[in-house]
PDB file of N, CA and C in Angstrom:
ATOM      1  N   MET A 209     179.179  77.562  98.597  1.00 90.00           N
ATOM      2  CA  MET A 209     177.948  77.544  99.078  1.00 90.00           C
ATOM      3  C   MET A 209     177.682  76.573 100.062  1.00 90.00           C
ATOM      4  N   HIS A 210     176.683  77.124 101.376  1.00 93.00           N
ATOM      5  CA  HIS A 210     176.831  76.259 102.239  1.00 93.00           C
ATOM      6  C   HIS A 210     175.479  75.034 101.981  1.00 93.00           C
ATOM      7  N   VAL A 211     174.921  74.826 101.328  1.00 95.00           N
ATOM      8  CA  VAL A 211     173.969  73.864 100.929  1.00 95.00           C
ATOM      9  C   VAL A 211     174.440  73.379  99.524  1.00 95.00           C
ATOM     10  N   LYS A 212     173.766  71.747  99.459  1.00 95.00           N
ATOM     11  CA  LYS A 212     174.085  71.211  98.290  1.00 95.00           C
ATOM     12  C   LYS A 212     172.903  70.239  97.732  1.00 95.00           C
ATOM     13  N   THR A 213     172.971  70.009  96.574  1.00 96.00           N
ATOM     14  CA  THR A 213     171.810  69.219  95.978  1.00 96.00           C
ATOM     15  C   THR A 213     171.531  67.904  96.959  1.00 96.00           C
ATOM     16  N   GLY A 214     169.935  68.205  97.019  1.00 95.00           N
ATOM     17  CA  GLY A 214     169.671  66.751  98.366  1.00 95.00           C
ATOM     18  C   GLY A 214     169.512  67.255  99.686  1.00 95.00           C
ATOM     19  N   ASP A 215     170.165  68.226  99.998  1.00 95.00           N
ATOM     20  CA  ASP A 215     170.156  68.696 101.297  1.00 95.00           C
ATOM     21  C   ASP A 215     168.580  69.137 101.441  1.00 95.00           C
ATOM     22  N   GLU A 216     167.886  68.844 102.953  1.00 96.00           N
ATOM     23  CA  GLU A 216     166.997  69.370 103.664  1.00 96.00           C
ATOM     24  C   GLU A 216     166.989  70.848 104.159  1.00 96.00           C
ATOM     25  N   VAL A 217     166.033  71.657 103.629  1.00 97.00           N
ATOM     26  CA  VAL A 217     166.112  73.104 104.083  1.00 97.00           C
ATOM     27  C   VAL A 217     165.005  73.787 104.398  1.00 97.00           C
ATOM     28  N   LEU A 218     165.228  74.801 105.328  1.00 97.00           N
ATOM     29  CA  LEU A 218     164.118  75.573 105.747  1.00 97.00           C
ATOM     30  C   LEU A 218     164.310  76.991 105.025  1.00 97.00           C
ATOM     31  N   ILE A 219     163.265  77.521 104.581  1.00 97.00           N
ATOM     32  CA  ILE A 219     163.282  78.481 103.910  1.00 97.00           C
ATOM     33  C   ILE A 219     162.940  79.833 104.889  1.00 97.00           C
ATOM     34  N   ILE A 220     163.847  80.967 104.929  1.00 97.00           N
ATOM     35  CA  ILE A 220     163.607  81.895 106.037  1.00 97.00           C
ATOM     36  C   ILE A 220     163.201  83.261 105.540  1.00 97.00           C
ATOM     37  N   ALA A 221     163.270  83.553 104.378  1.00 96.00           N
ATOM     38  CA  ALA A 221     162.688  84.618 103.749  1.00 96.00           C
ATOM     39  C   ALA A 221     162.003  84.621 102.427  1.00 96.00           C
ATOM     40  N   GLY A 222     160.925  85.547 102.497  1.00 92.00           N
ATOM     41  CA  GLY A 222     160.242  85.349 101.242  1.00 92.00           C
ATOM     42  C   GLY A 222     158.954  84.697 101.170  1.00 92.00           C
ATOM     43  N   LYS A 223     158.143  84.640 100.227  1.00 94.00           N
ATOM     44  CA  LYS A 223     156.588  83.931 100.161  1.00 94.00           C
ATOM     45  C   LYS A 223     156.688  82.788 100.921  1.00 94.00           C
ATOM     46  N   ASP A 224     157.340  81.965 100.831  1.00 95.00           N
ATOM     47  CA  ASP A 224     157.653  80.621 101.646  1.00 95.00           C
ATOM     48  C   ASP A 224     158.085  80.625 102.853  1.00 95.00           C
ATOM     49  N   LYS A 225     158.540  81.387 103.479  1.00 96.00           N
ATOM     50  CA  LYS A 225     158.885  81.792 104.683  1.00 96.00           C
ATOM     51  C   LYS A 225     158.107  80.666 105.744  1.00 96.00           C
ATOM     52  N   GLY A 226     159.178  79.964 106.421  1.00 96.00           N
ATOM     53  CA  GLY A 226     158.811  78.687 107.241  1.00 96.00           C
ATOM     54  C   GLY A 226     158.227  77.419 106.836  1.00 96.00           C
ATOM     55  N   ARG A 227     158.558  77.365 105.299  1.00 97.00           N
ATOM     56  CA  ARG A 227     158.311  75.933 104.587  1.00 97.00           C
ATOM     57  C   ARG A 227     159.516  75.123 104.458  1.00 97.00           C
ATOM     58  N   ARG A 228     159.773  73.791 104.566  1.00 96.00           N
ATOM     59  CA  ARG A 228     160.754  73.009 104.253  1.00 96.00           C
ATOM     60  C   ARG A 228     160.568  72.510 102.789  1.00 96.00           C
ATOM     61  N   GLY A 229     161.983  72.040 102.473  1.00 96.00           N
ATOM     62  CA  GLY A 229     161.991  71.432 101.136  1.00 96.00           C
ATOM     63  C   GLY A 229     163.176  70.808 101.056  1.00 96.00           C
ATOM     64  N   LYS A 230     163.342  70.090  99.685  1.00 97.00           N
ATOM     65  CA  LYS A 230     164.663  69.546  99.438  1.00 97.00           C
ATOM     66  C   LYS A 230     165.125  70.216  98.396  1.00 97.00           C
ATOM     67  N   ILE A 231     166.400  70.172  98.200  1.00 97.00           N
ATOM     68  CA  ILE A 231     167.068  71.103  97.411  1.00 97.00           C
ATOM     69  C   ILE A 231     167.088  70.039  96.063  1.00 97.00           C
ATOM     70  N   LYS A 232     166.366  70.615  94.868  1.00 97.00           N
ATOM     71  CA  LYS A 232     166.536  70.119  93.560  1.00 97.00           C
ATOM     72  C   LYS A 232     167.727  70.454  92.897  1.00 97.00           C
ATOM     73  N   ALA A 233     168.138  71.579  92.638  1.00 97.00           N
ATOM     74  CA  ALA A 233     169.653  71.876  91.988  1.00 97.00           C
ATOM     75  C   ALA A 233     170.179  73.278  92.791  1.00 97.00           C
ATOM     76  N   ALA A 234     171.438  73.206  92.539  1.00 97.00           N
ATOM     77  CA  ALA A 234     172.113  74.548  92.995  1.00 97.00           C
ATOM     78  C   ALA A 234     172.810  74.970  92.286  1.00 97.00           C
ATOM     79  N   LEU A 235     172.870  76.550  92.116  1.00 97.00           N
ATOM     80  CA  LEU A 235     173.461  77.236  90.999  1.00 97.00           C
ATOM     81  C   LEU A 235     174.583  77.830  91.792  1.00 97.00           C
ATOM     82  N   PRO A 236     176.030  77.610  92.107  1.00 96.00           N
ATOM     83  CA  PRO A 236     176.769  78.139  92.900  1.00 96.00           C
ATOM     84  C   PRO A 236     177.427  79.511  92.287  1.00 96.00           C
ATOM     85  N   LYS A 237     177.480  79.561  91.106  1.00 97.00           N
ATOM     86  CA  LYS A 237     177.746  80.708  90.246  1.00 97.00           C
ATOM     87  C   LYS A 237     177.080  81.835  90.358  1.00 97.00           C
ATOM     88  N   GLU A 238     175.642  81.709  90.726  1.00 96.00           N
ATOM     89  CA  GLU A 238     174.607  82.651  90.779  1.00 96.00           C
ATOM     90  C   GLU A 238     174.232  82.626  92.272  1.00 96.00           C
ATOM     91  N   ASN A 239     174.844  81.505  92.997  1.00 97.00           N
ATOM     92  CA  ASN A 239     174.396  81.740  94.507  1.00 97.00           C
ATOM     93  C   ASN A 239     173.065  81.925  94.837  1.00 97.00           C
ATOM     94  N   ARG A 240     172.411  80.794  94.058  1.00 97.00           N
ATOM     95  CA  ARG A 240     170.895  80.426  94.121  1.00 97.00           C
ATOM     96  C   ARG A 240     170.531  79.048  94.194  1.00 97.00           C
ATOM     97  N   VAL A 241     169.361  78.576  94.638  1.00 98.00           N
ATOM     98  CA  VAL A 241     168.884  76.963  94.721  1.00 98.00           C
ATOM     99  C   VAL A 241     167.705  77.009  94.150  1.00 98.00           C
ATOM    100  N   VAL A 242     167.270  75.664  93.670  1.00 98.00           N
ATOM    101  CA  VAL A 242     165.787  75.753  93.581  1.00 98.00           C
ATOM    102  C   VAL A 242     165.376  74.414  94.365  1.00 98.00           C
ATOM    103  N   VAL A 243     164.417  74.702  95.195  1.00 97.00           N
ATOM    104  CA  VAL A 243     163.639  73.981  96.247  1.00 97.00           C
ATOM    105  C   VAL A 243     162.473  73.196  95.674  1.00 97.00           C
ATOM    106  N   GLU A 244     162.478  72.012  95.904  1.00 96.00           N
ATOM    107  CA  GLU A 244     160.980  71.201  95.251  1.00 96.00           C
ATOM    108  C   GLU A 244     159.782  71.850  96.030  1.00 96.00           C
ATOM    109  N   ASN A 245     159.209  72.107  95.334  1.00 95.00           N
ATOM    110  CA  ASN A 245     157.811  72.526  95.367  1.00 95.00           C
ATOM    111  C   ASN A 245     157.647  73.626  96.021  1.00 95.00           C
ATOM    112  N   LEU A 246     158.493  74.664  95.645  1.00 95.00           N
ATOM    113  CA  LEU A 246     158.626  75.836  96.405  1.00 95.00           C
ATOM    114  C   LEU A 246     158.886  76.989  95.621  1.00 95.00           C
ATOM    115  N   ASN A 247     158.621  78.275  96.072  1.00 95.00           N
ATOM    116  CA  ASN A 247     158.882  79.427  95.160  1.00 95.00           C
ATOM    117  C   ASN A 247     158.287  78.925  93.631  1.00 95.00           C
ATOM    118  N   ILE A 248     157.120  78.984  93.725  1.00 96.00           N
ATOM    119  CA  ILE A 248     156.397  78.421  92.373  1.00 96.00           C
ATOM    120  C   ILE A 248     156.055  79.605  91.569  1.00 96.00           C
ATOM    121  N   MET A 249     156.438  79.637  90.215  1.00 96.00           N
ATOM    122  CA  MET A 249     156.346  80.995  89.351  1.00 96.00           C
ATOM    123  C   MET A 249     155.241  79.910  88.119  1.00 96.00           C
ATOM    124  N   LYS A 250     154.601  81.012  87.741  1.00 96.00           N
ATOM    125  CA  LYS A 250     153.628  80.514  86.691  1.00 96.00           C
ATOM    126  C   LYS A 250     154.485  81.195  85.394  1.00 96.00           C
ATOM    127  N   ARG A 251     154.114  80.852  84.294  1.00 94.00           N
ATOM    128  CA  ARG A 251     154.730  81.239  83.089  1.00 94.00           C
ATOM    129  C   ARG A 251     153.357  80.814  81.724  1.00 94.00           C
ATOM    130  N   HIS A 252     153.351  81.269  81.147  1.00 95.00           N
ATOM    131  CA  HIS A 252     152.114  81.476  79.836  1.00 95.00           C
ATOM    132  C   HIS A 252     153.021  81.308  78.823  1.00 95.00           C
ATOM    133  N   LEU A 253     152.835  80.200  78.230  1.00 93.00           N
ATOM    134  CA  LEU A 253     153.419  79.802  77.185  1.00 93.00           C
ATOM    135  C   LEU A 253     152.594  79.543  75.808  1.00 93.00           C
ATOM    136  N   ARG A 254     152.970  80.072  74.863  1.00 93.00           N
ATOM    137  CA  ARG A 254     152.073  79.769  73.696  1.00 93.00           C
ATOM    138  C   ARG A 254     152.403  78.603  73.144  1.00 93.00           C
ATOM    139  N   ALA A 255     151.524  77.607  72.151  1.00 92.00           N
ATOM    140  CA  ALA A 255     151.435  76.477  71.659  1.00 92.00           C
ATOM    141  C   ALA A 255     152.943  76.459  70.571  1.00 92.00           C
ATOM    142  N   ARG A 256     153.329  75.358  70.785  1.00 90.00           N
ATOM    143  CA  ARG A 256     154.519  75.408  69.643  1.00 90.00           C
ATOM    144  C   ARG A 256     154.668  74.076  68.794  1.00 90.00           C
ATOM    145  N   GLY A 257     153.377  74.167  68.124  1.00 87.00           N
ATOM    146  CA  GLY A 257     153.309  72.847  67.284  1.00 87.00           C
ATOM    147  C   GLY A 257     152.291  71.833  67.953  1.00 87.00           C
ATOM    148  N   PRO A 258     151.864  70.660  67.343  1.00 89.00           N
ATOM    149  CA  PRO A 258     151.017  69.902  67.693  1.00 89.00           C
ATOM    150  C   PRO A 258     151.373  69.142  68.900  1.00 89.00           C
ATOM    151  N   GLY A 259     152.690  68.352  68.905  1.00 88.00           N
ATOM    152  CA  GLY A 259     153.026  67.917  70.485  1.00 88.00           C
ATOM    153  C   GLY A 259     153.125  68.846  71.803  1.00 88.00           C
ATOM    154  N   LYS A 260     153.111  70.021  71.379  1.00 87.00           N
ATOM    155  CA  LYS A 260     153.472  71.001  72.839  1.00 87.00           C
ATOM    156  C   LYS A 260     152.438  71.888  72.587  1.00 87.00           C
ATOM    157  N   PRO A 261     151.378  71.657  73.683  1.00 88.00           N
ATOM    158  CA  PRO A 261     150.404  72.547  73.866  1.00 88.00           C
ATOM    159  C   PRO A 261     150.752  73.895  74.807  1.00 88.00           C
ATOM    160  N   GLY A 262     149.909  75.045  74.433  1.00 90.00           N
ATOM    161  CA  GLY A 262     150.247  76.044  75.386  1.00 90.00           C
ATOM    162  C   GLY A 262     149.663  76.161  76.654  1.00 90.00           C
ATOM    163  N   GLY A 263     149.614  77.065  77.235  1.00 94.00           N
ATOM    164  CA  GLY A 263     149.022  77.277  78.639  1.00 94.00           C
ATOM    165  C   GLY A 263     149.986  77.678  79.480  1.00 94.00           C
ATOM    166  N   ILE A 264     149.262  77.612  80.844  1.00 94.00           N
ATOM    167  CA  ILE A 264     149.599  78.310  82.061  1.00 94.00           C
ATOM    168  C   ILE A 264     150.645  77.283  82.629  1.00 94.00           C
ATOM    169  N   ILE A 265     152.057  77.153  82.965  1.00 91.00           N
ATOM    170  CA  ILE A 265     153.175  76.395  83.382  1.00 91.00           C
ATOM    171  C   ILE A 265     153.252  76.612  84.413  1.00 91.00           C
ATOM    172  N   GLU A 266     153.455  75.728  85.691  1.00 94.00           N
ATOM    173  CA  GLU A 266     153.652  76.289  87.095  1.00 94.00           C
ATOM    174  C   GLU A 266     155.574  75.453  87.242  1.00 94.00           C
ATOM    175  N   THR A 267     156.493  76.163  87.479  1.00 94.00           N
ATOM    176  CA  THR A 267     157.821  75.932  87.809  1.00 94.00           C
ATOM    177  C   THR A 267     158.301  76.065  89.234  1.00 94.00           C
ATOM    178  N   GLU A 268     159.313  75.646  89.449  1.00 96.00           N
ATOM    179  CA  GLU A 268     159.986  76.030  90.947  1.00 96.00           C
ATOM    180  C   GLU A 268     161.338  77.298  90.258  1.00 96.00           C
ATOM    181  N   ALA A 269     161.384  78.258  90.757  1.00 97.00           N
ATOM    182  CA  ALA A 269     161.938  79.443  90.312  1.00 97.00           C
ATOM    183  C   ALA A 269     163.269  79.377  91.329  1.00 97.00           C
ATOM    184  N   PRO A 270     164.212  79.606  91.133  1.00 97.00           N
ATOM    185  CA  PRO A 270     165.649  79.786  92.193  1.00 97.00           C
ATOM    186  C   PRO A 270     165.228  80.757  93.278  1.00 97.00           C
ATOM    187  N   ILE A 271     165.919  80.307  94.275  1.00 97.00           N
ATOM    188  CA  ILE A 271     165.806  81.320  95.320  1.00 97.00           C
ATOM    189  C   ILE A 271     167.309  81.621  95.897  1.00 97.00           C
ATOM    190  N   ASP A 272     167.525  82.718  96.663  1.00 97.00           N
ATOM    191  CA  ASP A 272     168.994  82.999  97.002  1.00 97.00           C
ATOM    192  C   ASP A 272     169.341  82.130  97.867  1.00 97.00           C
ATOM    193  N   ALA A 273     170.446  81.744  97.803  1.00 96.00           N
ATOM    194  CA  ALA A 273     171.034  80.763  99.096  1.00 96.00           C
ATOM    195  C   ALA A 273     170.918  81.078 100.312  1.00 96.00           C
ATOM    196  N   SER A 274     171.233  82.447 100.543  1.00 96.00           N
ATOM    197  CA  SER A 274     171.175  83.317 101.772  1.00 96.00           C
ATOM    198  C   SER A 274     169.774  82.745 102.566  1.00 96.00           C
ATOM    199  N   ASN A 275     168.807  82.615 101.514  1.00 97.00           N
ATOM    200  CA  ASN A 275     167.205  82.892 102.170  1.00 97.00           C
ATOM    201  C   ASN A 275     166.949  81.283 102.526  1.00 97.00           C
ATOM    202  N   VAL A 276     168.079  80.649 102.761  1.00 97.00           N
ATOM    203  CA  VAL A 276     167.533  79.023 103.200  1.00 97.00           C
ATOM    204  C   VAL A 276     168.557  78.975 104.425  1.00 97.00           C
ATOM    205  N   MET A 277     168.157  77.535 105.230  1.00 97.00           N
ATOM    206  CA  MET A 277     169.130  77.181 106.122  1.00 97.00           C
ATOM    207  C   MET A 277     168.909  75.922 106.349  1.00 97.00           C
ATOM    208  N   LEU A 278     169.962  75.339 106.436  1.00 96.00           N
ATOM    209  CA  LEU A 278     170.185  73.805 106.478  1.00 96.00           C
ATOM    210  C   LEU A 278     169.616  72.839 107.356  1.00 96.00           C
ATOM    211  N   ILE A 279     168.965  72.183 107.444  1.00 96.00           N
ATOM    212  CA  ILE A 279     168.215  71.436 108.204  1.00 96.00           C
ATOM    213  C   ILE A 279     169.297  70.266 109.014  1.00 96.00           C
ATOM    214  N   CYS A 280     169.567  70.125 110.005  1.00 95.00           N
ATOM    215  CA  CYS A 280     170.803  69.078 110.455  1.00 95.00           C
ATOM    216  C   CYS A 280     170.076  67.918 110.338  1.00 95.00           C
ATOM    217  N   PRO A 281     170.636  66.843 109.876  1.00 93.00           N
ATOM    218  CA  PRO A 281     170.086  65.606 109.567  1.00 93.00           C
ATOM    219  C   PRO A 281     170.301  64.785 111.049  1.00 93.00           C
ATOM    220  N   THR A 282     171.015  65.105 112.119  1.00 93.00           N
ATOM    221  CA  THR A 282     171.289  64.519 113.089  1.00 93.00           C
ATOM    222  C   THR A 282     170.364  64.897 114.212  1.00 93.00           C
ATOM    223  N   CYS A 283     170.341  66.471 114.287  1.00 93.00           N
ATOM    224  CA  CYS A 283     169.384  67.125 115.681  1.00 93.00           C
ATOM    225  C   CYS A 283     168.216  67.467 115.042  1.00 93.00           C
ATOM    226  N   GLY A 284     167.986  67.435 113.888  1.00 93.00           N
ATOM    227  CA  GLY A 284     166.544  67.909 113.058  1.00 93.00           C
ATOM    228  C   GLY A 284     166.219  69.489 113.240  1.00 93.00           C
ATOM    229  N   ARG A 285     167.025  70.489 113.582  1.00 94.00           N
ATOM    230  CA  ARG A 285     166.846  71.746 113.943  1.00 94.00           C
ATOM    231  C   ARG A 285     167.596  72.535 112.484  1.00 94.00           C
ATOM    232  N   ALA A 286     167.126  73.521 112.067  1.00 95.00           N
ATOM    233  CA  ALA A 286     167.742  74.429 110.948  1.00 95.00           C
ATOM    234  C   ALA A 286     168.606  75.172 111.907  1.00 95.00           C
ATOM    235  N   SER A 287     170.021  74.941 111.557  1.00 93.00           N
ATOM    236  CA  SER A 287     171.057  75.536 112.147  1.00 93.00           C
ATOM    237  C   SER A 287     172.252  76.208 111.112  1.00 93.00           C
ATOM    238  N   ARG A 288     172.986  76.766 111.778  1.00 95.00           N
ATOM    239  CA  ARG A 288     174.111  77.642 110.718  1.00 95.00           C
ATOM    240  C   ARG A 288     175.114  76.321 110.637  1.00 95.00           C
ATOM    241  N   THR A 289     175.801  76.499 109.577  1.00 95.00           N
ATOM    242  CA  THR A 289     176.801  75.329 109.167  1.00 95.00           C
ATOM    243  C   THR A 289     178.378  76.231 108.984  1.00 95.00           C
ATOM    244  N   GLY A 290     179.210  75.373 109.425  1.00 95.00           N
ATOM    245  CA  GLY A 290     180.651  75.619 109.394  1.00 95.00           C
ATOM    246  C   GLY A 290     181.494  74.879 108.556  1.00 95.00           C
ATOM    247  N   LYS A 291     183.007  74.663 108.607  1.00 95.00           N
ATOM    248  CA  LYS A 291     183.513  73.861 107.809  1.00 95.00           C
ATOM    249  C   LYS A 291     184.729  73.797 108.522  1.00 95.00           C
ATOM    250  N   ARG A 292     185.252  72.513 108.652  1.00 93.00           N
ATOM    251  CA  ARG A 292     186.438  71.938 109.123  1.00 93.00           C
ATOM    252  C   ARG A 292     187.066  70.983 108.341  1.00 93.00           C
ATOM    253  N   PHE A 293     188.579  70.435 108.849  1.00 93.00           N
ATOM    254  CA  PHE A 293     188.893  69.620 108.178  1.00 93.00           C
ATOM    255  C   PHE A 293     189.069  68.576 108.894  1.00 93.00           C
ATOM    256  N   LEU A 294     188.958  67.307 108.644  1.00 91.00           N
ATOM    257  CA  LEU A 294     189.292  66.089 109.342  1.00 91.00           C
ATOM    258  C   LEU A 294     190.639  65.310 108.918  1.00 91.00           C
ATOM    259  N   GLU A 295     191.100  64.607 109.956  1.00 88.00           N
ATOM    260  CA  GLU A 295     192.631  63.987 110.046  1.00 88.00           C
ATOM    261  C   GLU A 295     192.597  63.138 108.753  1.00 88.00           C
ATOM    262  N   GLU A 296     191.199  62.285 108.436  1.00 88.00           N
ATOM    263  CA  GLU A 296     191.266  61.480 107.203  1.00 88.00           C
ATOM    264  C   GLU A 296     191.813  62.196 105.871  1.00 88.00           C
ATOM    265  N   ARG A 297     192.576  61.511 105.155  1.00 89.00           N
ATOM    266  CA  ARG A 297     192.785  62.272 103.432  1.00 89.00           C
ATOM    267  C   ARG A 297     191.933  61.953 102.827  1.00 89.00           C
ATOM    268  N   ASP A 298     191.991  62.689 101.552  1.00 83.00           N
ATOM    269  CA  ASP A 298     191.089  62.088 100.277  1.00 83.00           C
ATOM    270  C   ASP A 298     192.008  61.437  99.376  1.00 83.00           C
ATOM    271  N   HIS A 299     192.154  61.363  98.113  1.00 85.00           N
ATOM    272  CA  HIS A 299     192.612  60.681  97.125  1.00 85.00           C
ATOM    273  C   HIS A 299     194.134  61.303  96.774  1.00 85.00           C
ATOM    274  N   LYS A 300     193.995  62.704  96.882  1.00 87.00           N
ATOM    275  CA  LYS A 300     195.292  63.339  96.991  1.00 87.00           C
ATOM    276  C   LYS A 300     196.323  63.914  97.830  1.00 87.00           C
ATOM    277  N   GLU A 301     195.865  62.847  99.176  1.00 88.00           N
ATOM    278  CA  GLU A 301     196.678  62.963 100.061  1.00 88.00           C
ATOM    279  C   GLU A 301     196.404  64.274 100.939  1.00 88.00           C
ATOM    280  N   ARG A 302     195.102  65.311 100.772  1.00 89.00           N
ATOM    281  CA  ARG A 302     195.114  66.087 101.336  1.00 89.00           C
ATOM    282  C   ARG A 302     193.842  66.049 102.556  1.00 89.00           C
ATOM    283  N   PRO A 303     193.768  66.924 103.472  1.00 91.00           N
ATOM    284  CA  PRO A 303     192.895  66.515 104.755  1.00 91.00           C
ATOM    285  C   PRO A 303     191.723  66.869 104.246  1.00 91.00           C
ATOM    286  N   ARG A 304     190.439  65.857 104.383  1.00 91.00           N
ATOM    287  CA  ARG A 304     189.259  65.944 104.035  1.00 91.00           C
ATOM    288  C   ARG A 304     188.238  67.319 104.835  1.00 91.00           C
ATOM    289  N   LYS A 305     187.865  67.839 103.662  1.00 92.00           N
ATOM    290  CA  LYS A 305     186.788  69.259 103.836  1.00 92.00           C
ATOM    291  C   LYS A 305     185.453  68.789 104.165  1.00 92.00           C
ATOM    292  N   VAL A 306     184.923  69.126 105.376  1.00 93.00           N
ATOM    293  CA  VAL A 306     183.368  68.830 105.866  1.00 93.00           C
ATOM    294  C   VAL A 306     182.737  69.698 106.138  1.00 93.00           C
ATOM    295  N   ARG A 307     181.259  69.943 105.831  1.00 95.00           N
ATOM    296  CA  ARG A 307     180.497  70.658 106.688  1.00 95.00           C
ATOM    297  C   ARG A 307     179.965  70.215 108.236  1.00 95.00           C
ATOM    298  N   PHE A 308     179.761  71.215 108.988  1.00 95.00           N
ATOM    299  CA  PHE A 308     179.553  70.438 110.179  1.00 95.00           C
ATOM    300  C   PHE A 308     178.095  71.546 111.042  1.00 95.00           C
ATOM    301  N   CYS A 309     177.205  70.823 111.773  1.00 95.00           N
ATOM    302  CA  CYS A 309     176.400  71.649 112.424  1.00 95.00           C
ATOM    303  C   CYS A 309     176.748  72.369 113.752  1.00 95.00           C
ATOM    304  N   LYS A 310     176.625  73.844 113.617  1.00 94.00           N
ATOM    305  CA  LYS A 310     176.944  74.401 114.617  1.00 94.00           C
ATOM    306  C   LYS A 310     176.263  74.322 115.864  1.00 94.00           C
ATOM    307  N   ALA A 311     175.026  73.518 115.900  1.00 94.00           N
ATOM    308  CA  ALA A 311     173.996  73.360 117.070  1.00 94.00           C
ATOM    309  C   ALA A 311     174.600  72.396 118.097  1.00 94.00           C
ATOM    310  N   CYS A 312     174.865  71.263 117.017  1.00 94.00           N
ATOM    311  CA  CYS A 312     174.956  69.818 117.779  1.00 94.00           C
ATOM    312  C   CYS A 312     176.488  69.483 117.571  1.00 94.00           C
ATOM    313  N   ASP A 313     177.478  70.342 116.537  1.00 93.00           N
ATOM    314  CA  ASP A 313     178.531  69.764 116.463  1.00 93.00           C
ATOM    315  C   ASP A 313     178.781  68.282 115.485  1.00 93.00           C
ATOM    316  N   ALA A 314     177.755  68.300 114.978  1.00 94.00           N
ATOM    317  CA  ALA A 314     177.780  66.997 114.375  1.00 94.00           C
ATOM    318  C   ALA A 314     178.161  67.072 112.653  1.00 94.00           C
ATOM    319  N   VAL A 315     179.226  66.247 112.161  1.00 94.00           N
ATOM    320  CA  VAL A 315     179.488  66.430 110.835  1.00 94.00           C
ATOM    321  C   VAL A 315     178.280  66.043 110.063  1.00 94.00           C
ATOM    322  N   ILE A 316     177.798  66.886 108.980  1.00 92.00           N
ATOM    323  CA  ILE A 316     177.356  66.582 107.853  1.00 92.00           C
ATOM    324  C   ILE A 316     177.090  65.807 106.868  1.00 92.00           C
ATOM    325  N   ASP A 317     178.212  66.242 106.185  1.00 83.00           N
ATOM    326  CA  ASP A 317     178.858  65.030 105.223  1.00 83.00           C
ATOM    327  C   ASP A 317     179.627  63.961 105.445  1.00 83.00           C
ATOM    328  N   GLN A 318     179.233  62.909 104.729  1.00 74.00           N
ATOM    329  CA  GLN A 318     179.607  61.420 105.179  1.00 74.00           C
ATOM    330  C   GLN A 318     180.705  61.332 104.367  1.00 74.00           C
TER     331      GLN A 318
END
């Protein structure tokens, strides 16, 4: 998946098109992400005991990962991302794989 939890993204399709937000949760098996305060859905809940009142609850619904674009922390633009290997090695002596911005060629993962 091209985005991770904590990334700032731009919504490029759907009812929230053009709005920015931070990724709250990533669901890679379903290829979906939950963006903070975007794609709000309303759920009608029945009261379940004295401590849990019923009512209309608003929550963020998952959105497909293809409908978001990562905002590059270096150039500040929404851009496509790629992956490349660095010469530095990880703890298992493999080359480290990082994401990079295709607009400014800057490494996104630190």
